[in-house]
C-alpha cells in the first residue's frame, strides 16, 4: 500500500519558534504556493491519481480557492493545524483552539466534516500524547502525525509500528497512518518526503519502496518550486532539509507516481483490515497537560 499525501502550506511555513508578530511577517512574504500547487494538480490529473491534502487553516483563509479546488476535484481535504506551530510547544488549550480554527476554516469552504489530520512537523512526541484526546474531541478519525524515528523537530522514536495501527489513549482510539521509515545501516529514516526524498538516488529509493509493504509520503508545494527564496535564520541542517536538490524533485515525483500505484488515505482506509492491525496503547506515557 502506497499513500500519497501533501502538506499544504507556503514556502515560509517552515516550522520554528514563531515570534509574536508572525502574521505580520508572513504577510510581507511573497505568495508562491500556486507554483507548487499547479504542478501537484497537474501530476494528479495526468496520472488519474487521488491524494490526501493536509491544509493549514491559515492557507484556507488566505487562499480559499485552493481548498475549493482540492475539494471539487474529489481529493481529501484534511487538517494540518491553523498556524503550523509544533504541537509539543503548545499547552492543551492553545492547541485545541488552533486545531478548531483550522477545522472550521476548512469545513466552511467544503461543507464537509474534516476527518484526517497531520500535525505540523510530525510534532506528536511521547511528551504530548494528550493530543490524541483532543483529536477525538474534535472528531478526527485518522491521524498521520507519527514519525516513528528521531527527527530534528518532532518524531516518536519508540513508537513500535511503521505501518497502519490503532492508537489507544485514555479510553480514546484513532486509526494511525504513521510515516513509513526504512532502516539502512541501523539508521531509521524516510525516503518519501523531506530532504531525503530530494537527495536520495532515485534507483535506490525505488528499490526501498518496492520492497516495502507500506509507504507513506509527505510532499509540499514548495518542494516543487525551485525558484523560492531562502528563509532567513535557519540552521545549516534545516537549509539542507528544505532546499537541497529542489530542481530535481518534480521529476522524481513524476517518476515515483509512474512506477508505483498510489492511493489516498480514504481509499487506504477501506482496504485495511483494521481488526488485524497492531494496537498501540500510549496511555502509559506521562502527561504534561
Ligand atoms: Zn507542514
Short mmCIF file of C-alpha atoms and ligand atoms in Angstrom, two decimals:
data_model
loop_
_atom_site.label_atom_id
_atom_site.label_comp_id
_atom_site.label_asym_id
_atom_site.label_seq_id
_atom_site.Cartn_x
_atom_site.Cartn_y
_atom_site.Cartn_z
CA UNK A 1 0.00 0.00 0.00
CA UNK A 2 1.40 3.35 -1.09
CA UNK A 3 -0.29 6.52 0.07
CA UNK A 4 0.10 9.96 -1.48
CA UNK A 5 -0.27 12.99 0.78
CA UNK A 6 0.64 16.66 0.57
CA UNK A 7 1.02 19.20 3.37
CA UNK A 8 -0.40 22.45 2.04
CA UNK A 9 1.50 25.50 3.24
CA UNK A 10 3.60 28.22 1.63
CA UNK A 11 7.39 28.31 1.30
CA UNK A 12 7.81 30.31 4.55
CA UNK A 13 5.82 27.91 6.74
CA UNK A 14 8.91 26.11 7.90
CA UNK A 15 8.42 25.03 11.48
CA UNK A 16 10.37 27.02 14.04
CA UNK A 17 9.76 29.11 17.15
CA UNK A 18 7.48 31.86 15.92
CA UNK A 19 7.76 35.43 17.15
CA UNK A 20 4.58 37.26 18.30
CA UNK A 21 4.34 39.27 15.07
CA UNK A 22 4.38 36.18 12.88
CA UNK A 23 1.19 37.07 10.97
CA UNK A 24 2.63 40.44 10.02
CA UNK A 25 5.87 38.81 8.95
CA UNK A 26 4.08 36.21 6.84
CA UNK A 27 2.01 38.88 5.14
CA UNK A 28 5.24 40.53 3.93
CA UNK A 29 6.49 37.42 2.17
CA UNK A 30 5.84 36.73 -1.49
CA UNK A 31 2.98 34.28 -2.08
CA UNK A 32 4.40 31.33 -4.02
CA UNK A 33 2.10 28.46 -3.12
CA UNK A 34 0.38 28.46 -6.53
CA UNK A 35 3.61 27.47 -8.32
CA UNK A 36 3.78 24.20 -6.41
CA UNK A 37 0.00 23.64 -6.36
CA UNK A 38 -0.24 23.88 -10.16
CA UNK A 39 2.41 21.20 -10.53
CA UNK A 40 0.74 18.97 -7.93
CA UNK A 41 -2.67 19.30 -9.59
CA UNK A 42 -1.11 18.53 -12.97
CA UNK A 43 0.64 15.39 -11.77
CA UNK A 44 -2.56 14.06 -10.15
CA UNK A 45 -4.60 14.83 -13.24
CA UNK A 46 -2.06 13.38 -15.69
CA UNK A 47 -1.91 10.13 -13.71
CA UNK A 48 -5.54 9.93 -12.64
CA UNK A 49 -4.50 9.86 -9.00
CA UNK A 50 -6.14 10.87 -5.75
CA UNK A 51 -4.33 12.24 -2.72
CA UNK A 52 -4.94 13.47 0.80
CA UNK A 53 -4.19 17.17 1.40
CA UNK A 54 -3.34 18.30 4.93
CA UNK A 55 -4.06 22.02 4.76
CA UNK A 56 -3.27 24.90 7.12
CA UNK A 57 -6.25 26.94 8.34
CA UNK A 58 -4.11 30.00 7.50
CA UNK A 59 -3.99 28.88 3.85
CA UNK A 60 -7.74 28.16 3.80
CA UNK A 61 -8.48 31.77 4.80
CA UNK A 62 -5.81 33.38 2.55
CA UNK A 63 -6.44 31.21 -0.48
CA UNK A 64 -9.88 29.58 -0.16
CA UNK A 65 -9.82 28.82 -3.89
CA UNK A 66 -7.07 26.25 -3.26
CA UNK A 67 -9.22 24.34 -0.76
CA UNK A 68 -12.22 24.60 -3.05
CA UNK A 69 -10.28 23.24 -5.99
CA UNK A 70 -8.89 20.33 -3.95
CA UNK A 71 -12.40 19.50 -2.77
CA UNK A 72 -14.06 19.98 -6.19
CA UNK A 73 -11.54 17.64 -7.78
CA UNK A 74 -12.55 14.92 -5.31
CA UNK A 75 -9.36 14.93 -3.28
CA UNK A 76 -9.43 14.62 0.50
CA UNK A 77 -9.37 17.88 2.49
CA UNK A 78 -7.63 17.24 5.82
CA UNK A 79 -6.24 19.38 8.66
CA UNK A 80 -2.60 20.40 9.24
CA UNK A 81 -3.16 22.87 12.14
CA UNK A 82 -4.05 26.53 11.78
CA UNK A 83 -0.70 28.29 12.21
CA UNK A 84 1.82 25.49 11.75
CA UNK A 85 3.05 25.59 15.33
CA UNK A 86 4.69 22.49 16.76
CA UNK A 87 2.07 20.62 18.81
CA UNK A 88 4.57 19.91 21.59
CA UNK A 89 5.27 23.64 22.05
CA UNK A 90 1.61 24.31 22.92
CA UNK A 91 -0.48 23.86 26.02
CA UNK A 92 -3.59 21.80 25.57
CA UNK A 93 -5.97 24.77 25.44
CA UNK A 94 -3.92 26.68 22.87
CA UNK A 95 -3.50 23.55 20.78
CA UNK A 96 -7.25 22.81 20.86
CA UNK A 97 -8.09 26.36 19.77
CA UNK A 98 -5.58 26.29 16.92
CA UNK A 99 -6.87 22.99 15.53
CA UNK A 100 -10.50 24.08 15.96
CA UNK A 101 -9.75 27.22 13.92
CA UNK A 102 -8.18 25.10 11.19
CA UNK A 103 -11.06 22.63 11.02
CA UNK A 104 -13.67 25.42 10.98
CA UNK A 105 -11.84 27.25 8.19
CA UNK A 106 -11.73 24.10 6.05
CA UNK A 107 -15.30 23.00 6.78
CA UNK A 108 -16.63 26.49 6.00
CA UNK A 109 -15.35 26.02 2.46
CA UNK A 110 -16.19 22.37 1.80
CA UNK A 111 -19.31 21.95 3.93
CA UNK A 112 -17.95 18.55 4.94
CA UNK A 113 -16.54 17.20 8.20
CA UNK A 114 -12.74 17.02 8.34
CA UNK A 115 -11.73 13.50 9.38
CA UNK A 116 -7.98 13.30 8.85
CA UNK A 117 -5.10 15.17 10.44
CA UNK A 118 -1.33 15.53 10.38
CA UNK A 119 0.50 17.59 13.00
CA UNK A 120 2.96 20.14 11.58
CA UNK A 121 6.47 18.71 11.52
CA UNK A 122 5.23 15.35 12.91
CA UNK A 123 5.15 17.10 16.28
CA UNK A 124 3.42 14.44 18.39
CA UNK A 125 6.01 13.03 20.73
CA UNK A 126 5.71 10.90 23.83
CA UNK A 127 5.59 14.12 25.88
CA UNK A 128 2.34 15.31 24.28
CA UNK A 129 0.27 12.18 23.60
CA UNK A 130 -2.69 14.05 25.15
CA UNK A 131 -3.11 15.39 21.61
CA UNK A 132 -4.96 12.16 20.80
CA UNK A 133 -7.69 13.08 23.30
CA UNK A 134 -8.12 16.44 21.58
CA UNK A 135 -8.26 14.80 18.15
CA UNK A 136 -11.01 12.54 19.49
CA UNK A 137 -12.92 15.54 20.88
CA UNK A 138 -12.71 17.31 17.51
CA UNK A 139 -13.97 14.34 15.51
CA UNK A 140 -10.69 13.36 13.85
CA UNK A 141 -10.75 9.65 12.94
CA UNK A 142 -7.50 9.25 11.02
CA UNK A 143 -4.12 10.54 12.07
CA UNK A 144 -0.88 10.70 10.09
CA UNK A 145 1.28 12.55 12.65
CA UNK A 146 3.53 9.79 13.91
CA UNK A 147 7.08 9.74 12.62
CA UNK A 148 8.45 6.56 14.23
CA UNK A 149 12.08 7.65 14.43
CA UNK A 150 14.09 10.54 15.83
CA UNK A 151 13.79 13.81 13.99
CA UNK A 152 15.10 17.35 14.40
CA UNK A 153 11.54 18.53 15.12
CA UNK A 154 9.06 16.02 16.45
CA UNK A 155 9.41 12.31 15.92
CA UNK A 156 8.28 9.46 18.18
CA UNK A 157 11.33 7.24 18.20
CA UNK A 158 9.96 4.44 20.35
CA UNK A 159 6.63 4.14 18.55
CA UNK A 160 6.71 0.47 17.60
CA UNK A 161 4.95 0.50 14.22
CA UNK A 162 5.86 1.84 10.82
CA UNK A 163 2.56 0.71 9.28
CA UNK A 164 -1.15 1.36 10.00
CA UNK A 165 -2.13 0.73 13.60
CA UNK A 166 -4.84 1.56 16.13
CA UNK A 167 -3.67 4.01 18.78
CA UNK A 168 -5.37 3.78 22.13
CA UNK A 169 -5.01 6.52 24.69
CA UNK A 170 -7.03 7.07 27.89
CA UNK A 171 -10.19 5.45 26.55
CA UNK A 172 -9.98 7.02 23.08
CA UNK A 173 -8.83 5.38 19.89
CA UNK A 174 -7.76 6.56 16.46
CA UNK A 175 -6.63 4.97 13.23
CA UNK A 176 -2.98 5.81 12.71
CA UNK A 177 -1.20 6.04 9.35
CA UNK A 178 2.37 6.63 10.52
CA UNK A 179 5.15 7.83 8.28
CA UNK A 180 6.94 4.86 6.77
CA UNK A 181 10.57 4.62 7.81
CA UNK A 182 13.31 2.44 6.45
CA UNK A 183 16.33 1.14 8.31
CA UNK A 184 19.61 1.35 6.45
CA UNK A 185 22.90 0.65 8.30
CA UNK A 186 20.99 0.84 11.60
CA UNK A 187 19.69 4.34 10.83
CA UNK A 188 15.94 4.91 10.59
CA UNK A 189 14.82 7.47 8.05
CA UNK A 190 12.29 8.03 5.32
CA UNK A 191 12.96 8.50 1.62
CA UNK A 192 9.42 9.57 0.68
CA UNK A 193 9.42 13.15 1.92
CA UNK A 194 11.67 15.99 3.01
CA UNK A 195 15.40 16.28 2.38
CA UNK A 196 15.98 12.57 1.86
CA UNK A 197 13.43 12.45 -0.92
CA UNK A 198 15.35 15.10 -2.79
CA UNK A 199 18.86 13.84 -2.05
CA UNK A 200 18.42 10.07 -2.31
CA UNK A 201 19.31 8.49 -5.67
CA UNK A 202 16.05 7.54 -7.36
CA UNK A 203 17.09 3.95 -8.18
CA UNK A 204 17.82 3.23 -4.52
CA UNK A 205 14.59 4.88 -3.44
CA UNK A 206 12.64 2.77 -5.91
CA UNK A 207 14.25 -0.40 -4.56
CA UNK A 208 13.37 0.52 -0.97
CA UNK A 209 9.76 1.31 -1.89
CA UNK A 210 9.42 -1.82 -4.00
CA UNK A 211 10.43 -3.97 -1.04
CA UNK A 212 8.14 -2.22 1.46
CA UNK A 213 4.57 -3.35 2.29
CA UNK A 214 3.58 0.16 3.30
CA UNK A 215 4.76 3.54 2.06
CA UNK A 216 3.53 6.89 3.31
CA UNK A 217 4.61 10.12 1.61
CA UNK A 218 4.66 13.79 2.58
CA UNK A 219 5.28 16.47 -0.01
CA UNK A 220 4.72 20.23 -0.02
CA UNK A 221 4.01 22.75 -2.78
CA UNK A 222 7.43 24.33 -2.01
CA UNK A 223 9.15 21.00 -2.78
CA UNK A 224 8.26 21.65 -6.43
CA UNK A 225 9.13 25.35 -6.57
CA UNK A 226 12.91 25.57 -7.16
CA UNK A 227 12.90 29.37 -7.51
CA UNK A 228 11.65 30.07 -3.99
CA UNK A 229 13.74 32.40 -1.78
CA UNK A 230 15.61 31.00 1.19
CA UNK A 231 14.11 31.77 4.58
CA UNK A 232 16.45 33.70 6.87
CA UNK A 233 17.74 32.38 10.19
CA UNK A 234 17.73 28.64 9.51
CA UNK A 235 20.39 26.19 10.63
CA UNK A 236 22.59 24.54 8.01
CA UNK A 237 20.85 21.21 8.58
CA UNK A 238 17.49 22.88 8.15
CA UNK A 239 18.64 24.54 4.94
CA UNK A 240 19.72 21.19 3.58
CA UNK A 241 16.39 19.66 4.55
CA UNK A 242 14.38 22.39 2.89
CA UNK A 243 16.34 23.49 -0.14
CA UNK A 244 18.84 20.88 -1.36
CA UNK A 245 18.14 19.44 -4.81
CA UNK A 246 14.85 21.27 -5.24
CA UNK A 247 15.25 21.37 -9.01
CA UNK A 248 15.13 17.59 -9.25
CA UNK A 249 12.19 16.87 -7.01
CA UNK A 250 9.38 17.36 -9.51
CA UNK A 251 10.91 14.93 -11.97
CA UNK A 252 11.37 12.47 -9.10
CA UNK A 253 7.73 12.72 -8.06
CA UNK A 254 6.64 12.16 -11.66
CA UNK A 255 8.80 9.05 -11.86
CA UNK A 256 7.53 7.82 -8.50
CA UNK A 257 3.84 8.00 -9.40
CA UNK A 258 4.65 6.43 -12.78
CA UNK A 259 6.47 3.48 -11.18
CA UNK A 260 4.04 2.76 -8.32
CA UNK A 261 0.30 2.80 -7.68
CA UNK A 262 -0.54 5.47 -5.13
CA UNK A 263 -3.87 5.94 -3.35
CA UNK A 264 -5.21 8.50 -0.88
CA UNK A 265 -5.91 7.86 2.81
CA UNK A 266 -9.66 7.46 2.26
CA UNK A 267 -9.11 4.56 -0.12
CA UNK A 268 -6.38 3.11 2.07
CA UNK A 269 -8.82 3.15 4.97
CA UNK A 270 -11.27 0.97 3.05
CA UNK A 271 -8.55 -1.52 2.10
CA UNK A 272 -7.04 -2.02 5.56
CA UNK A 273 -8.43 -4.82 7.72
CA UNK A 274 -8.48 -2.74 10.90
CA UNK A 275 -9.33 -5.78 13.02
CA UNK A 276 -5.93 -7.19 12.21
CA UNK A 277 -3.59 -4.25 12.68
CA UNK A 278 -1.33 -3.76 15.70
CA UNK A 279 -2.85 -1.92 18.66
CA UNK A 280 -0.54 0.60 20.28
CA UNK A 281 -1.63 1.75 23.73
CA UNK A 282 0.01 5.07 24.64
CA UNK A 283 -1.81 5.52 27.95
CA UNK A 284 1.32 4.82 30.00
CA UNK A 285 3.15 7.88 28.71
CA UNK A 286 3.27 10.61 31.30
CA UNK A 287 1.29 13.67 30.58
CA UNK A 288 2.01 17.41 30.65
CA UNK A 289 -1.41 18.88 30.06
ZN1 LIG B 1 3.76 21.35 7.50
#
